[in-house]
Amino acid sequence: MITKMKKLTFLVYHKEYEAFLAQIREAGVVHVIERQCGEMDDTLLQFMQKHTLYKNTLQSMYILADKQPEEKVHEELSADALMKSYEDLQAQIQDSNQQISAIDKDVAQMEVWGDFDWETISMLEEAGWFVQFYTCPEKNYNETWSEYYNAIVVKESGGHLYFVTVTPRPVGPDMEPLRLPSSSLSELNRKKAGTEEALMQAQAELKAFCKANYSTMEKHALRLQGEIDLLKVKLNSKHLAEGTVVLIEGWIPEDCEADVRKLLDESGTYYEIRAARREDNAPIKLKNNAFARMYEVLTKMYGMPEYAEFDPTPILAPFFSLFFAFCMGDAGYGLALIALGSILKKKMSKSMKGMMNLVITLGIFTTVIGAILGTFFGVSLFDLEIPAKLKEFMIVGKIGETTYDKQMLLALIIGAVHICIAMTVKAVGQTVRFGFKESLSAWGWLLLVVGFSCTVGLSFFKIISENVSAWAFAVIGGTSAIGIYLLNNIHRNVFVNIGAGVWDTYNMATGLMGDILSYIRLYALGLAGGMLGGVFNQLAFTVYDATGPALGWLFCGLILIFGHTLNIAMSCLSAFVHPLRLTFVEYFKNSGYNGKGEAYKPFTTVKK
């Protein structure tokens, strides 16, 4: 559900402005309304750019610290000093890498000629003999060069010849001689080894620096975020009466009103508080029970509801869990998720424990639904020798002598129920926001879809006769048609309404059927995962039969562990993505959910 909000208006004397901001910041419950327009303040822009730099640096430092930084904070070190030290170490590492790349090029060039001493070459030049280095394609080499220039072939590689000439003056073949590095091969190798050692030392220093100073840098980033928040509040304050009075507007949750009133009364600040109206763009603070709270992260992925909308989380939570379990479709995989979530919960940070609770909850749903669908690590429970009463709870096989699969029909029924709930939410929401007269079309479609679905179901199971069904269809269809075609907009001409109703009918007929058929993916994904698990089982025990008891159990166990681990990973991915799609597309579209609300972000002291 959405927490009810109250709007606050403050009038503060300019000399008490800074002290007042400190007070509401300490209270940490006021969401200041942003009204800044035009270009961003230069100081705020600089702060935000610096904060982005800090955040990016912190991400790199956390990884370089092996995700285990020290918790000690060095208050004496400034953020600028830390950034300079970090950048200097990074520059040193980058410079060493560039040097190694350059040395590698020189080594590759000198390896052709071998390890020789350049001093010997210089001594020959002093004696009047000039040594020059050449390379050319093998087909272009002239054998007479050995006679005229004392050419000596040193190496042949890849269709090219590498040769030197020794002449009494610097002349040679009609081609440009090579310019080789001024160091010998052995000198280059020693230089490379020294540079690599310096690189390893710099990397070790950077790692130690990140471990020791990550928490300090994080503290500075949090302080800067606090400065940004404070500056934003100041920029969104309006100065009146030639700057002597400052106007601030904000929002607080209704349950915080008493504490805020007490604080403002004690400070002597003039203020007004009123309840938020539906047309107000009040920020959204979700308030759900422990079960639904785990799924708020999914709602926030799509977008927060507007203040006049309903919070979709209480309905999203059970259906997403059901969809996830249906896609996994295996009780054994559910137990594996429970075990994984329980183990990781003990090792994760406090912020991640909520996510592990979600994993455990989804595992519980998967275990129950998987047992009902009759699958345990790819094994069909229905084919095992278990009590017949347990098999009665399993939904497997066909319906009578027809070709309709029970699980496929169940997926479609779940989809129809989900869509009907979405349409109900839409009709109720429009009634609350705009009144019953403005939502007659939504109620007409809801009556038509739900009424026809119930009538078809009752007739299918022979609860009502065909004559009663015919009368029910006529009454429901006629009543619905009034809202759909005649009263869909009471402010328009009736003929325009009929045209709009026909268009809505086309969209509903094509869209609604496609939406319901989308839920077959629940059945298909569960079936695919179960079949793949069965294939791994069959492969494992085939290998066991082929290799015998000695090595059979080893290979069988490896195949089972690898196969089911891989299947669980792929099933979890599809079981997350596709239920999310069914929620974000099919449900939100039919419920009229927009998700364009603003999240409640109180002005408070930034804490780690």
Coordinates of C-alpha atoms in Angstrom, one line a residue:
M1 CA 0.0 0.0 0.0
I2 CA 1.0 3.7 -0.4
T3 CA 1.7 5.6 2.8
K4 CA -0.5 8.7 3.1
M5 CA 1.4 12.0 2.8
K6 CA 1.1 15.4 4.3
K7 CA 2.3 18.6 2.6
L8 CA 4.3 21.1 4.7
T9 CA 4.9 24.7 3.9
F10 CA 7.6 26.5 6.0
L11 CA 8.3 30.2 6.3
V12 CA 11.8 30.7 7.9
Y13 CA 13.5 34.0 8.8
H14 CA 16.7 34.2 6.7
K15 CA 19.0 34.4 9.8
E16 CA 17.5 31.1 11.2
Y17 CA 17.6 29.4 7.8
E18 CA 20.8 27.4 8.2
A19 CA 19.9 26.3 11.7
F20 CA 16.4 25.3 10.5
L21 CA 17.9 23.2 7.7
A22 CA 20.1 21.4 10.2
Q23 CA 17.0 20.6 12.3
I24 CA 14.9 19.1 9.5
R25 CA 18.0 17.3 8.2
E26 CA 18.4 15.7 11.6
A27 CA 14.8 14.7 11.7
G28 CA 15.3 13.0 8.3
V29 CA 11.6 12.7 7.3
V30 CA 11.0 15.8 5.0
H31 CA 10.9 15.2 1.3
V32 CA 11.7 18.7 -0.1
I33 CA 9.8 19.6 -3.3
E34 CA 12.2 20.3 -6.2
R35 CA 11.2 23.4 -8.1
Q36 CA 14.6 24.4 -9.7
C37 CA 14.3 25.1 -13.4
G38 CA 16.6 26.2 -16.1
E39 CA 20.4 25.6 -16.0
M40 CA 21.9 23.7 -13.1
D41 CA 23.8 25.7 -10.6
D42 CA 27.6 25.6 -11.3
T43 CA 28.5 24.6 -7.8
L44 CA 26.0 21.8 -7.8
L45 CA 27.2 20.6 -11.2
Q46 CA 30.8 20.5 -10.0
F47 CA 29.7 18.6 -6.8
M48 CA 27.8 16.0 -8.9
Q49 CA 30.6 15.5 -11.3
K50 CA 33.1 15.0 -8.4
H51 CA 30.6 12.6 -6.7
T52 CA 30.4 10.6 -10.0
L53 CA 34.1 10.4 -10.0
Y54 CA 34.2 9.2 -6.4
K55 CA 31.6 6.5 -7.1
N56 CA 33.5 5.2 -10.1
T57 CA 36.7 5.2 -8.1
L58 CA 35.1 3.4 -5.3
Q59 CA 33.8 0.7 -7.6
S60 CA 37.3 0.1 -8.9
M61 CA 38.8 0.2 -5.4
Y62 CA 36.4 -2.3 -4.1
I63 CA 37.3 -4.8 -6.8
L64 CA 41.0 -4.1 -6.4
A65 CA 40.7 -4.7 -2.7
D66 CA 39.3 -8.2 -3.4
K67 CA 35.9 -7.1 -2.1
Q68 CA 37.3 -7.1 1.4
P69 CA 38.4 -3.6 2.3
E70 CA 39.5 -2.6 5.8
E71 CA 36.8 -0.8 7.9
K72 CA 39.2 1.7 9.5
V73 CA 38.6 5.3 8.4
H74 CA 41.6 7.7 8.2
E75 CA 40.1 11.1 9.0
E76 CA 43.4 12.9 8.4
L77 CA 43.4 12.0 4.7
S78 CA 41.5 14.3 2.4
A79 CA 39.5 13.1 -0.6
D80 CA 41.8 15.1 -2.9
A81 CA 44.9 13.5 -1.4
L82 CA 43.4 10.0 -1.8
M83 CA 42.4 10.7 -5.4
K84 CA 45.9 12.0 -6.2
S85 CA 47.6 8.9 -4.7
Y86 CA 45.2 6.6 -6.5
E87 CA 45.7 8.3 -9.8
D88 CA 49.5 8.3 -9.4
L89 CA 49.5 4.6 -8.8
Q90 CA 47.2 4.0 -11.7
A91 CA 49.5 6.2 -13.9
Q92 CA 52.5 4.3 -12.7
I93 CA 50.9 1.0 -13.7
Q94 CA 49.8 2.4 -17.0
D95 CA 53.3 3.7 -17.8
S96 CA 54.8 0.3 -16.9
N97 CA 52.4 -1.5 -19.2
Q98 CA 53.2 0.9 -22.0
Q99 CA 56.9 0.4 -21.4
I100 CA 56.5 -3.4 -21.5
S101 CA 54.6 -3.2 -24.8
A102 CA 57.3 -1.0 -26.3
I103 CA 60.0 -3.4 -25.1
D104 CA 58.1 -6.4 -26.4
K105 CA 58.1 -4.8 -29.9
D106 CA 61.9 -4.2 -29.6
V107 CA 62.5 -7.7 -28.4
A108 CA 60.4 -9.2 -31.3
Q109 CA 62.5 -7.1 -33.7
M110 CA 65.9 -8.1 -32.2
E111 CA 65.1 -11.8 -31.8
V112 CA 65.6 -12.2 -35.6
W113 CA 69.2 -11.0 -35.3
G114 CA 70.1 -12.8 -32.1
D115 CA 72.0 -11.4 -29.1
F116 CA 75.0 -9.3 -30.2
D117 CA 76.9 -6.4 -28.7
W118 CA 76.4 -3.0 -30.2
E119 CA 79.9 -2.0 -29.0
T120 CA 81.4 -4.5 -31.4
I121 CA 79.5 -2.9 -34.2
S122 CA 80.8 0.5 -33.2
M123 CA 84.4 -0.8 -33.1
L124 CA 84.0 -2.2 -36.6
E125 CA 82.8 1.2 -37.8
E126 CA 85.9 2.9 -36.2
A127 CA 88.0 0.3 -38.1
G128 CA 86.3 1.3 -41.4
W129 CA 83.8 -1.4 -41.7
F130 CA 80.1 -0.5 -41.7
V131 CA 77.5 -3.1 -40.7
Q132 CA 73.9 -2.6 -42.0
F133 CA 70.8 -4.6 -41.5
Y134 CA 68.2 -5.4 -44.2
T135 CA 65.2 -7.5 -44.9
C136 CA 63.4 -8.3 -48.1
P137 CA 61.1 -11.0 -49.7
E138 CA 63.0 -14.1 -50.6
K139 CA 62.2 -13.7 -54.3
N140 CA 63.8 -10.2 -54.3
Y141 CA 67.1 -11.3 -52.9
N142 CA 70.1 -10.9 -55.3
E143 CA 72.9 -13.5 -54.9
T144 CA 75.4 -10.9 -56.2
W145 CA 74.9 -8.9 -53.0
S146 CA 77.2 -11.3 -51.2
E147 CA 80.0 -10.5 -53.6
Y148 CA 79.5 -6.7 -53.8
Y149 CA 78.4 -6.0 -50.2
N150 CA 79.5 -9.0 -48.3
A151 CA 75.8 -9.8 -47.6
I152 CA 75.3 -12.6 -45.0
V153 CA 71.8 -14.1 -44.6
V154 CA 71.0 -14.4 -40.9
K155 CA 67.6 -15.9 -40.9
E156 CA 64.7 -16.9 -43.2
S157 CA 61.2 -16.5 -41.8
G158 CA 57.8 -16.4 -43.5
G159 CA 59.1 -15.9 -47.0
H160 CA 61.4 -13.1 -45.9
L161 CA 65.2 -13.0 -45.7
Y162 CA 67.0 -11.1 -43.0
F163 CA 70.6 -10.3 -43.9
V164 CA 73.5 -7.9 -43.0
T165 CA 76.1 -6.2 -45.2
V166 CA 79.7 -5.4 -44.2
T167 CA 81.2 -2.7 -46.4
P168 CA 84.1 -0.3 -46.2
R169 CA 81.7 2.6 -46.5
P170 CA 77.9 2.9 -45.7
V171 CA 76.6 1.6 -49.0
G172 CA 74.4 -1.4 -49.8
P173 CA 71.5 -2.7 -51.9
D174 CA 69.0 -0.2 -53.3
M175 CA 66.8 -0.3 -50.2
E176 CA 66.4 1.4 -46.9
P177 CA 68.4 -0.3 -44.1
L178 CA 66.5 -1.2 -40.9
R179 CA 66.7 0.9 -37.8
L180 CA 67.1 -1.5 -34.9
P181 CA 66.8 -0.7 -31.2
S182 CA 69.9 0.6 -29.6
S183 CA 70.0 -2.1 -26.9
S184 CA 71.0 -5.7 -27.3
L185 CA 68.5 -8.6 -26.9
S186 CA 69.9 -9.5 -23.5
E187 CA 69.7 -5.9 -22.3
L188 CA 66.1 -5.7 -23.5
N189 CA 65.2 -8.8 -21.6
R190 CA 66.8 -7.5 -18.5
K191 CA 64.9 -4.2 -18.9
K192 CA 61.6 -6.0 -19.4
A193 CA 62.2 -8.1 -16.3
G194 CA 62.9 -5.0 -14.3
T195 CA 59.8 -3.2 -15.7
E196 CA 57.6 -6.2 -14.9
E197 CA 58.9 -6.3 -11.4
A198 CA 58.2 -2.6 -11.0
L199 CA 54.7 -3.3 -12.4
M200 CA 54.0 -6.0 -9.9
Q201 CA 55.2 -3.8 -7.1
A202 CA 52.9 -1.0 -8.2
Q203 CA 50.0 -3.3 -8.5
A204 CA 50.7 -4.6 -5.0
E205 CA 50.9 -1.1 -3.7
L206 CA 47.6 -0.2 -5.4
K207 CA 45.9 -3.2 -3.9
A208 CA 47.2 -2.4 -0.4
F209 CA 46.2 1.3 -0.9
C210 CA 42.6 0.3 -1.9
K211 CA 42.2 -2.1 1.0
A212 CA 43.4 0.5 3.5
N213 CA 41.7 3.6 2.2
Y214 CA 38.4 2.3 0.6
S215 CA 36.3 3.1 3.8
T216 CA 37.9 6.5 4.0
M217 CA 37.1 7.3 0.4
E218 CA 33.6 6.0 0.9
K219 CA 33.2 8.3 3.9
H220 CA 34.2 11.3 1.8
A221 CA 31.8 10.3 -1.0
L222 CA 28.9 10.1 1.6
R223 CA 29.9 13.6 2.9
L224 CA 29.9 15.0 -0.6
Q225 CA 26.4 13.4 -1.2
G226 CA 25.3 15.2 1.9
E227 CA 26.6 18.5 0.6
I228 CA 24.8 17.9 -2.7
D229 CA 21.5 17.2 -0.9
L230 CA 21.9 20.4 1.2
L231 CA 22.7 22.5 -1.9
K232 CA 19.6 21.1 -3.7
V233 CA 17.4 22.1 -0.8
K234 CA 18.8 25.6 -0.8
L235 CA 18.3 25.9 -4.5
N236 CA 14.7 24.8 -4.1
S237 CA 14.0 27.3 -1.4
K238 CA 12.2 30.4 -2.4
H239 CA 13.3 33.8 -1.0
L240 CA 10.5 36.3 -0.3
A241 CA 10.1 39.8 1.1
E242 CA 13.4 40.9 -0.4
G243 CA 15.2 37.8 0.9
T244 CA 14.3 38.2 4.6
V245 CA 12.0 35.1 4.5
V246 CA 12.6 31.8 2.9
L247 CA 9.8 29.5 1.7
I248 CA 10.3 25.8 1.7
E249 CA 7.7 23.1 0.7
G250 CA 7.9 19.4 1.3
W251 CA 6.2 16.2 2.2
I252 CA 6.2 13.9 5.2
P253 CA 4.5 10.6 5.9
E254 CA 1.3 10.9 7.9
D255 CA 2.7 8.8 10.7
C256 CA 5.5 11.3 11.2
E257 CA 3.3 14.3 11.6
A258 CA 3.2 14.4 15.4
D259 CA 7.0 14.4 15.7
V260 CA 7.4 17.0 13.0
R261 CA 4.8 19.3 14.6
K262 CA 6.6 19.0 18.0
L263 CA 9.9 19.9 16.4
L264 CA 8.5 22.9 14.5
D265 CA 6.6 24.2 17.5
E266 CA 9.7 24.1 19.7
S267 CA 11.7 25.9 17.0
G268 CA 9.0 28.6 16.6
T269 CA 8.9 28.2 12.8
Y270 CA 5.8 29.2 11.0
Y271 CA 4.4 26.2 9.1
E272 CA 1.2 24.8 7.6
I273 CA 0.3 21.1 7.1
R274 CA -2.4 19.7 5.0
A275 CA -3.3 16.2 3.6
A276 CA -2.1 15.3 0.2
R277 CA -4.7 15.4 -2.6
R278 CA -4.9 12.9 -5.4
E279 CA -4.0 15.5 -7.9
D280 CA -0.9 16.4 -6.0
N281 CA 2.4 14.9 -7.2
A282 CA 3.2 13.6 -3.7
P283 CA 6.2 11.3 -3.4
I284 CA 5.6 7.6 -2.9
K285 CA 6.6 5.6 0.2
L286 CA 5.5 1.9 0.0
K287 CA 4.3 0.3 3.2
N288 CA 3.7 -3.5 3.0
N289 CA 3.8 -6.6 5.2
A290 CA 7.0 -8.6 5.4
F291 CA 6.0 -10.9 2.5
A292 CA 5.1 -8.2 0.0
R293 CA 8.0 -6.0 1.1
M294 CA 10.4 -8.5 -0.5
Y295 CA 8.8 -7.8 -3.9
E296 CA 9.0 -4.0 -3.7
V297 CA 12.2 -4.2 -5.6
L298 CA 10.3 -5.5 -8.7
T299 CA 7.8 -2.7 -8.5
K300 CA 10.6 -0.1 -8.3
M301 CA 12.2 -1.7 -11.4
Y302 CA 9.1 -0.7 -13.4
G303 CA 8.4 2.5 -11.7
M304 CA 6.7 3.8 -8.5
P305 CA 2.9 4.2 -8.6
E306 CA 1.4 7.7 -8.7
Y307 CA -0.2 8.9 -5.5
A308 CA -3.6 8.4 -7.0
E309 CA -2.9 4.8 -8.0
F310 CA -2.9 1.6 -6.1
D311 CA 0.4 -0.1 -5.0
P312 CA 0.7 -3.2 -7.3
T313 CA 3.1 -5.0 -4.9
P314 CA 0.5 -6.9 -2.8
I315 CA -0.9 -8.5 -6.0
L316 CA 2.5 -8.8 -7.7
A317 CA 4.0 -10.7 -4.8
P318 CA 1.9 -13.9 -4.8
F319 CA 1.4 -14.1 -8.6
F320 CA 5.1 -13.6 -9.3
S321 CA 6.0 -16.3 -6.8
L322 CA 3.4 -18.6 -8.4
F323 CA 4.7 -17.9 -11.9
F324 CA 8.3 -18.4 -10.8
A325 CA 7.4 -21.7 -9.2
F326 CA 5.4 -22.8 -12.3
C327 CA 8.4 -22.0 -14.6
M328 CA 10.8 -23.9 -12.4
G329 CA 8.3 -26.8 -12.0
D330 CA 10.5 -29.0 -9.9
A331 CA 10.3 -29.6 -6.1
G332 CA 13.9 -30.7 -5.9
Y333 CA 15.0 -27.4 -7.5
G334 CA 12.9 -25.6 -4.9
L335 CA 14.8 -27.3 -2.1
A336 CA 18.1 -26.4 -3.8
L337 CA 17.0 -22.7 -3.8
I338 CA 16.0 -22.8 -0.2
A339 CA 19.4 -24.3 0.7
L340 CA 21.3 -21.8 -1.4
G341 CA 19.4 -18.8 0.0
S342 CA 19.9 -20.0 3.6
I343 CA 23.7 -20.5 3.1
L344 CA 24.2 -17.2 1.3
K345 CA 22.1 -15.3 3.9
K346 CA 24.7 -16.0 6.6
K347 CA 27.5 -14.7 4.4
M348 CA 25.8 -11.7 2.7
S349 CA 25.8 -8.1 3.9
K350 CA 22.7 -6.8 5.7
S351 CA 21.5 -5.1 2.5
M352 CA 21.6 -8.4 0.6
K353 CA 19.8 -10.5 3.3
G354 CA 16.5 -9.3 2.1
M355 CA 17.3 -10.6 -1.4
M356 CA 18.2 -14.0 0.1
N357 CA 14.8 -14.0 1.9
L358 CA 13.2 -13.6 -1.5
V359 CA 15.3 -16.5 -2.9
I360 CA 14.2 -18.7 0.0
T361 CA 10.5 -17.7 -0.4
L362 CA 10.6 -18.5 -4.2
G363 CA 12.3 -21.8 -3.3
I364 CA 9.4 -22.6 -0.9
F365 CA 6.8 -21.8 -3.6
T366 CA 8.8 -23.9 -6.2
T367 CA 8.9 -26.9 -3.8
V368 CA 5.2 -26.8 -3.3
I369 CA 4.2 -26.2 -6.9
G370 CA 6.8 -28.7 -8.1
A371 CA 5.4 -31.4 -5.8
I372 CA 1.9 -30.6 -7.2
L373 CA 3.2 -30.8 -10.8
G374 CA 4.9 -34.2 -9.8
T375 CA 8.5 -33.5 -10.6
F376 CA 11.6 -34.0 -8.3
F377 CA 15.0 -33.4 -9.9
G378 CA 13.7 -34.5 -13.3
V379 CA 12.0 -37.6 -11.9
S380 CA 8.2 -38.0 -12.3
L381 CA 6.8 -38.5 -8.8
F382 CA 3.6 -39.8 -10.3
D383 CA 5.4 -42.8 -11.8
L384 CA 7.0 -43.8 -8.5
E385 CA 5.4 -46.1 -5.9
I386 CA 4.0 -43.5 -3.5
P387 CA 0.7 -43.5 -1.7
A388 CA -2.3 -43.0 -4.0
K389 CA -3.6 -40.2 -1.8
L390 CA -0.5 -38.1 -2.5
K391 CA -1.0 -38.7 -6.3
E392 CA -4.5 -37.2 -6.0
F393 CA -2.9 -33.8 -5.3
M394 CA -0.7 -33.9 -8.4
I395 CA -1.8 -32.2 -11.6
V396 CA -0.4 -34.5 -14.3
G397 CA -1.7 -36.2 -17.4
K398 CA -4.6 -35.4 -19.7
I399 CA -8.2 -34.4 -19.1
G400 CA -10.2 -37.6 -19.7
E401 CA -9.9 -38.9 -23.2
T402 CA -9.1 -35.4 -24.6
T403 CA -5.7 -34.2 -25.7
Y404 CA -5.7 -31.2 -23.3
D405 CA -2.9 -31.3 -20.8
K406 CA -3.9 -30.4 -17.3
Q407 CA -0.9 -28.3 -16.6
M408 CA -1.3 -26.3 -19.8
L409 CA -5.0 -25.7 -18.9
L410 CA -4.0 -24.7 -15.4
A411 CA -1.5 -22.1 -16.8
L412 CA -4.3 -20.6 -19.0
I413 CA -6.7 -20.5 -16.0
I414 CA -4.1 -18.7 -13.9
G415 CA -3.6 -16.3 -16.8
A416 CA -7.3 -15.6 -17.1
V417 CA -7.6 -15.0 -13.3
H418 CA -4.6 -12.7 -13.4
I419 CA -6.1 -10.7 -16.2
C420 CA -9.5 -10.5 -14.5
I421 CA -7.8 -9.2 -11.3
A422 CA -6.0 -6.6 -13.4
M423 CA -9.3 -5.5 -15.0
T424 CA -10.9 -5.3 -11.5
V425 CA -8.0 -3.2 -10.2
K426 CA -8.4 -0.9 -13.3
A427 CA -12.2 -0.5 -12.8
V428 CA -11.9 0.2 -9.0
G429 CA -8.9 2.5 -9.6
Q430 CA -10.8 4.6 -12.2
T431 CA -13.8 4.8 -9.9
V432 CA -11.8 6.0 -7.0
R433 CA -9.9 8.6 -9.1
F434 CA -12.6 9.8 -11.5
G435 CA -15.9 8.6 -10.1
F436 CA -18.3 5.8 -11.1
K437 CA -19.8 7.7 -14.1
E438 CA -16.3 8.1 -15.7
S439 CA -15.5 4.4 -15.3
L440 CA -18.6 2.7 -16.8
S441 CA -16.6 1.4 -19.8
A442 CA -14.1 -0.3 -17.5
W443 CA -16.9 -1.9 -15.4
G444 CA -18.6 -3.0 -18.6
W445 CA -15.5 -4.8 -19.9
L446 CA -15.0 -6.3 -16.4
L447 CA -18.5 -7.6 -16.3
L448 CA -18.3 -9.0 -19.8
V449 CA -15.0 -10.8 -19.3
V450 CA -15.6 -12.1 -15.8
G451 CA -19.2 -12.8 -16.4
F452 CA -18.6 -14.8 -19.6
S453 CA -15.7 -16.7 -18.0
C454 CA -17.7 -17.7 -15.0
T455 CA -20.7 -18.7 -17.2
V456 CA -18.4 -20.8 -19.4
G457 CA -16.9 -22.5 -16.4
L458 CA -20.2 -23.3 -14.8
S459 CA -21.6 -24.6 -18.0
F460 CA -18.4 -26.7 -18.7
F461 CA -18.7 -28.5 -15.3
K462 CA -22.5 -29.0 -15.8
I463 CA -23.4 -26.8 -12.8
I464 CA -25.9 -24.8 -14.9
S465 CA -27.9 -25.9 -17.8
E466 CA -27.5 -24.7 -21.4
N467 CA -30.8 -22.7 -21.2
V468 CA -29.5 -20.9 -18.1
S469 CA -26.2 -20.3 -19.8
A470 CA -27.9 -18.7 -22.8
W471 CA -29.9 -16.3 -20.6
A472 CA -26.8 -15.5 -18.6
F473 CA -24.8 -14.6 -21.8
A474 CA -27.7 -12.4 -23.0
V475 CA -28.1 -10.5 -19.7
I476 CA -24.3 -10.1 -19.1
G477 CA -23.7 -9.1 -22.7
G478 CA -26.6 -6.6 -22.9
T479 CA -25.6 -4.9 -19.6
S480 CA -22.0 -4.7 -20.5
A481 CA -22.8 -3.3 -23.9
I482 CA -24.4 -0.3 -22.3
G483 CA -21.2 0.7 -20.6
I484 CA -18.9 -0.3 -23.4
Y485 CA -20.8 1.3 -26.4
L486 CA -23.2 3.9 -25.0
L487 CA -21.7 5.3 -21.7
N488 CA -18.0 4.9 -22.2
N489 CA -17.8 8.7 -22.0
I490 CA -20.9 10.5 -20.8
H491 CA -19.6 13.9 -22.1
R492 CA -19.5 12.8 -25.8
N493 CA -22.1 12.2 -28.4
V494 CA -23.6 8.8 -28.3
F495 CA -22.6 8.0 -31.9
V496 CA -19.0 8.9 -31.1
N497 CA -19.2 6.6 -28.1
I498 CA -20.4 3.7 -30.3
G499 CA -17.5 4.2 -32.7
A500 CA -15.1 4.3 -29.8
G501 CA -16.7 1.2 -28.3
V502 CA -16.3 -0.7 -31.6
W503 CA -12.6 0.3 -31.7
D504 CA -12.2 -0.8 -28.0
T505 CA -13.8 -4.1 -28.9
Y506 CA -11.4 -4.7 -31.7
N507 CA -8.4 -3.9 -29.4
M508 CA -9.8 -6.0 -26.6
A509 CA -10.6 -9.0 -28.8
T510 CA -7.2 -9.1 -30.3
G511 CA -5.2 -8.1 -27.3
L512 CA -7.0 -10.0 -24.5
M513 CA -6.7 -13.4 -26.3
G514 CA -3.0 -12.8 -26.9
D515 CA -2.5 -11.8 -23.3
I516 CA -4.1 -14.9 -22.0
L517 CA -2.2 -17.1 -24.4
S518 CA 1.0 -15.6 -23.2
Y519 CA 0.6 -17.5 -20.0
I520 CA 1.2 -20.8 -21.8
R521 CA 4.9 -19.9 -21.4
L522 CA 4.5 -20.9 -17.7
Y523 CA 3.6 -24.4 -18.8
A524 CA 6.2 -24.5 -21.6
L525 CA 9.1 -23.4 -19.4
G526 CA 8.2 -25.8 -16.6
L527 CA 7.9 -28.7 -19.1
A528 CA 11.3 -27.8 -20.8
G529 CA 13.1 -27.7 -17.4
G530 CA 11.6 -31.0 -16.3
M531 CA 12.4 -32.7 -19.6
L532 CA 16.0 -31.4 -19.5
G533 CA 16.4 -32.7 -16.0
G534 CA 15.1 -36.1 -17.1
V535 CA 17.6 -36.1 -19.9
F536 CA 20.5 -35.6 -17.5
N537 CA 19.2 -38.4 -15.3
Q538 CA 18.9 -40.7 -18.2
L539 CA 22.4 -39.8 -19.5
A540 CA 23.9 -40.3 -16.0
F541 CA 22.5 -43.7 -15.4
T542 CA 23.3 -44.8 -19.0
V543 CA 27.0 -43.9 -18.3
Y544 CA 26.7 -45.8 -15.1
D545 CA 25.5 -48.9 -16.8
A546 CA 28.2 -48.6 -19.5
T547 CA 31.2 -48.1 -17.1
G548 CA 30.2 -50.5 -14.3
P549 CA 30.0 -49.9 -10.5
A550 CA 33.7 -49.0 -10.1
L551 CA 33.7 -45.8 -12.1
G552 CA 30.0 -45.6 -12.7
W553 CA 29.0 -43.8 -9.5
L554 CA 31.8 -41.2 -10.1
F555 CA 30.8 -40.3 -13.6
C556 CA 27.1 -40.7 -12.8
G557 CA 27.4 -38.2 -9.8
L558 CA 29.5 -35.7 -11.9
I559 CA 26.9 -35.7 -14.7
L560 CA 24.0 -35.3 -12.2
I561 CA 25.7 -32.5 -10.3
F562 CA 26.8 -30.6 -13.5
G563 CA 23.6 -31.2 -15.4
H564 CA 21.1 -30.2 -12.6
T565 CA 23.3 -27.2 -11.6
L566 CA 23.2 -26.0 -15.2
N567 CA 19.5 -26.7 -15.5
I568 CA 18.7 -24.8 -12.2
A569 CA 20.7 -21.8 -13.4
M570 CA 18.9 -21.7 -16.8
S571 CA 15.6 -22.3 -15.2
C572 CA 16.1 -19.6 -12.6
L573 CA 16.9 -17.1 -15.4
S574 CA 13.8 -17.9 -17.4
A575 CA 11.7 -18.2 -14.3
F576 CA 12.7 -14.6 -13.4
V577 CA 12.5 -13.0 -16.8
H578 CA 9.2 -14.4 -18.1
P579 CA 7.1 -13.9 -14.9
L580 CA 8.4 -10.3 -14.9
R581 CA 7.2 -9.9 -18.4
L582 CA 3.8 -11.3 -17.6
T583 CA 3.6 -8.8 -14.8
F584 CA 5.1 -5.7 -16.5
V585 CA 3.2 -6.3 -19.8
E586 CA 0.0 -8.3 -19.4
Y587 CA -0.9 -7.3 -15.9
F588 CA 0.1 -3.7 -15.8
K589 CA -1.4 -3.0 -19.3
N590 CA -4.8 -4.4 -18.3
S591 CA -4.7 -2.8 -14.8
G592 CA -3.9 0.7 -16.3
Y593 CA -0.8 1.0 -14.1
N594 CA 1.6 3.7 -15.3
G595 CA 4.4 3.6 -12.7
K596 CA 5.4 7.3 -13.1
G597 CA 5.4 8.3 -9.5
E598 CA 8.3 9.9 -7.6
A599 CA 10.0 7.9 -4.8
Y600 CA 10.0 9.4 -1.3
K601 CA 13.5 10.7 -0.6
P602 CA 13.7 12.5 2.7
F603 CA 16.3 15.2 3.3
T604 CA 18.5 13.5 5.9
T605 CA 22.1 12.9 7.0
V606 CA 23.7 10.5 4.5
K607 CA 24.7 7.4 6.4
K608 CA 26.8 4.4 5.3

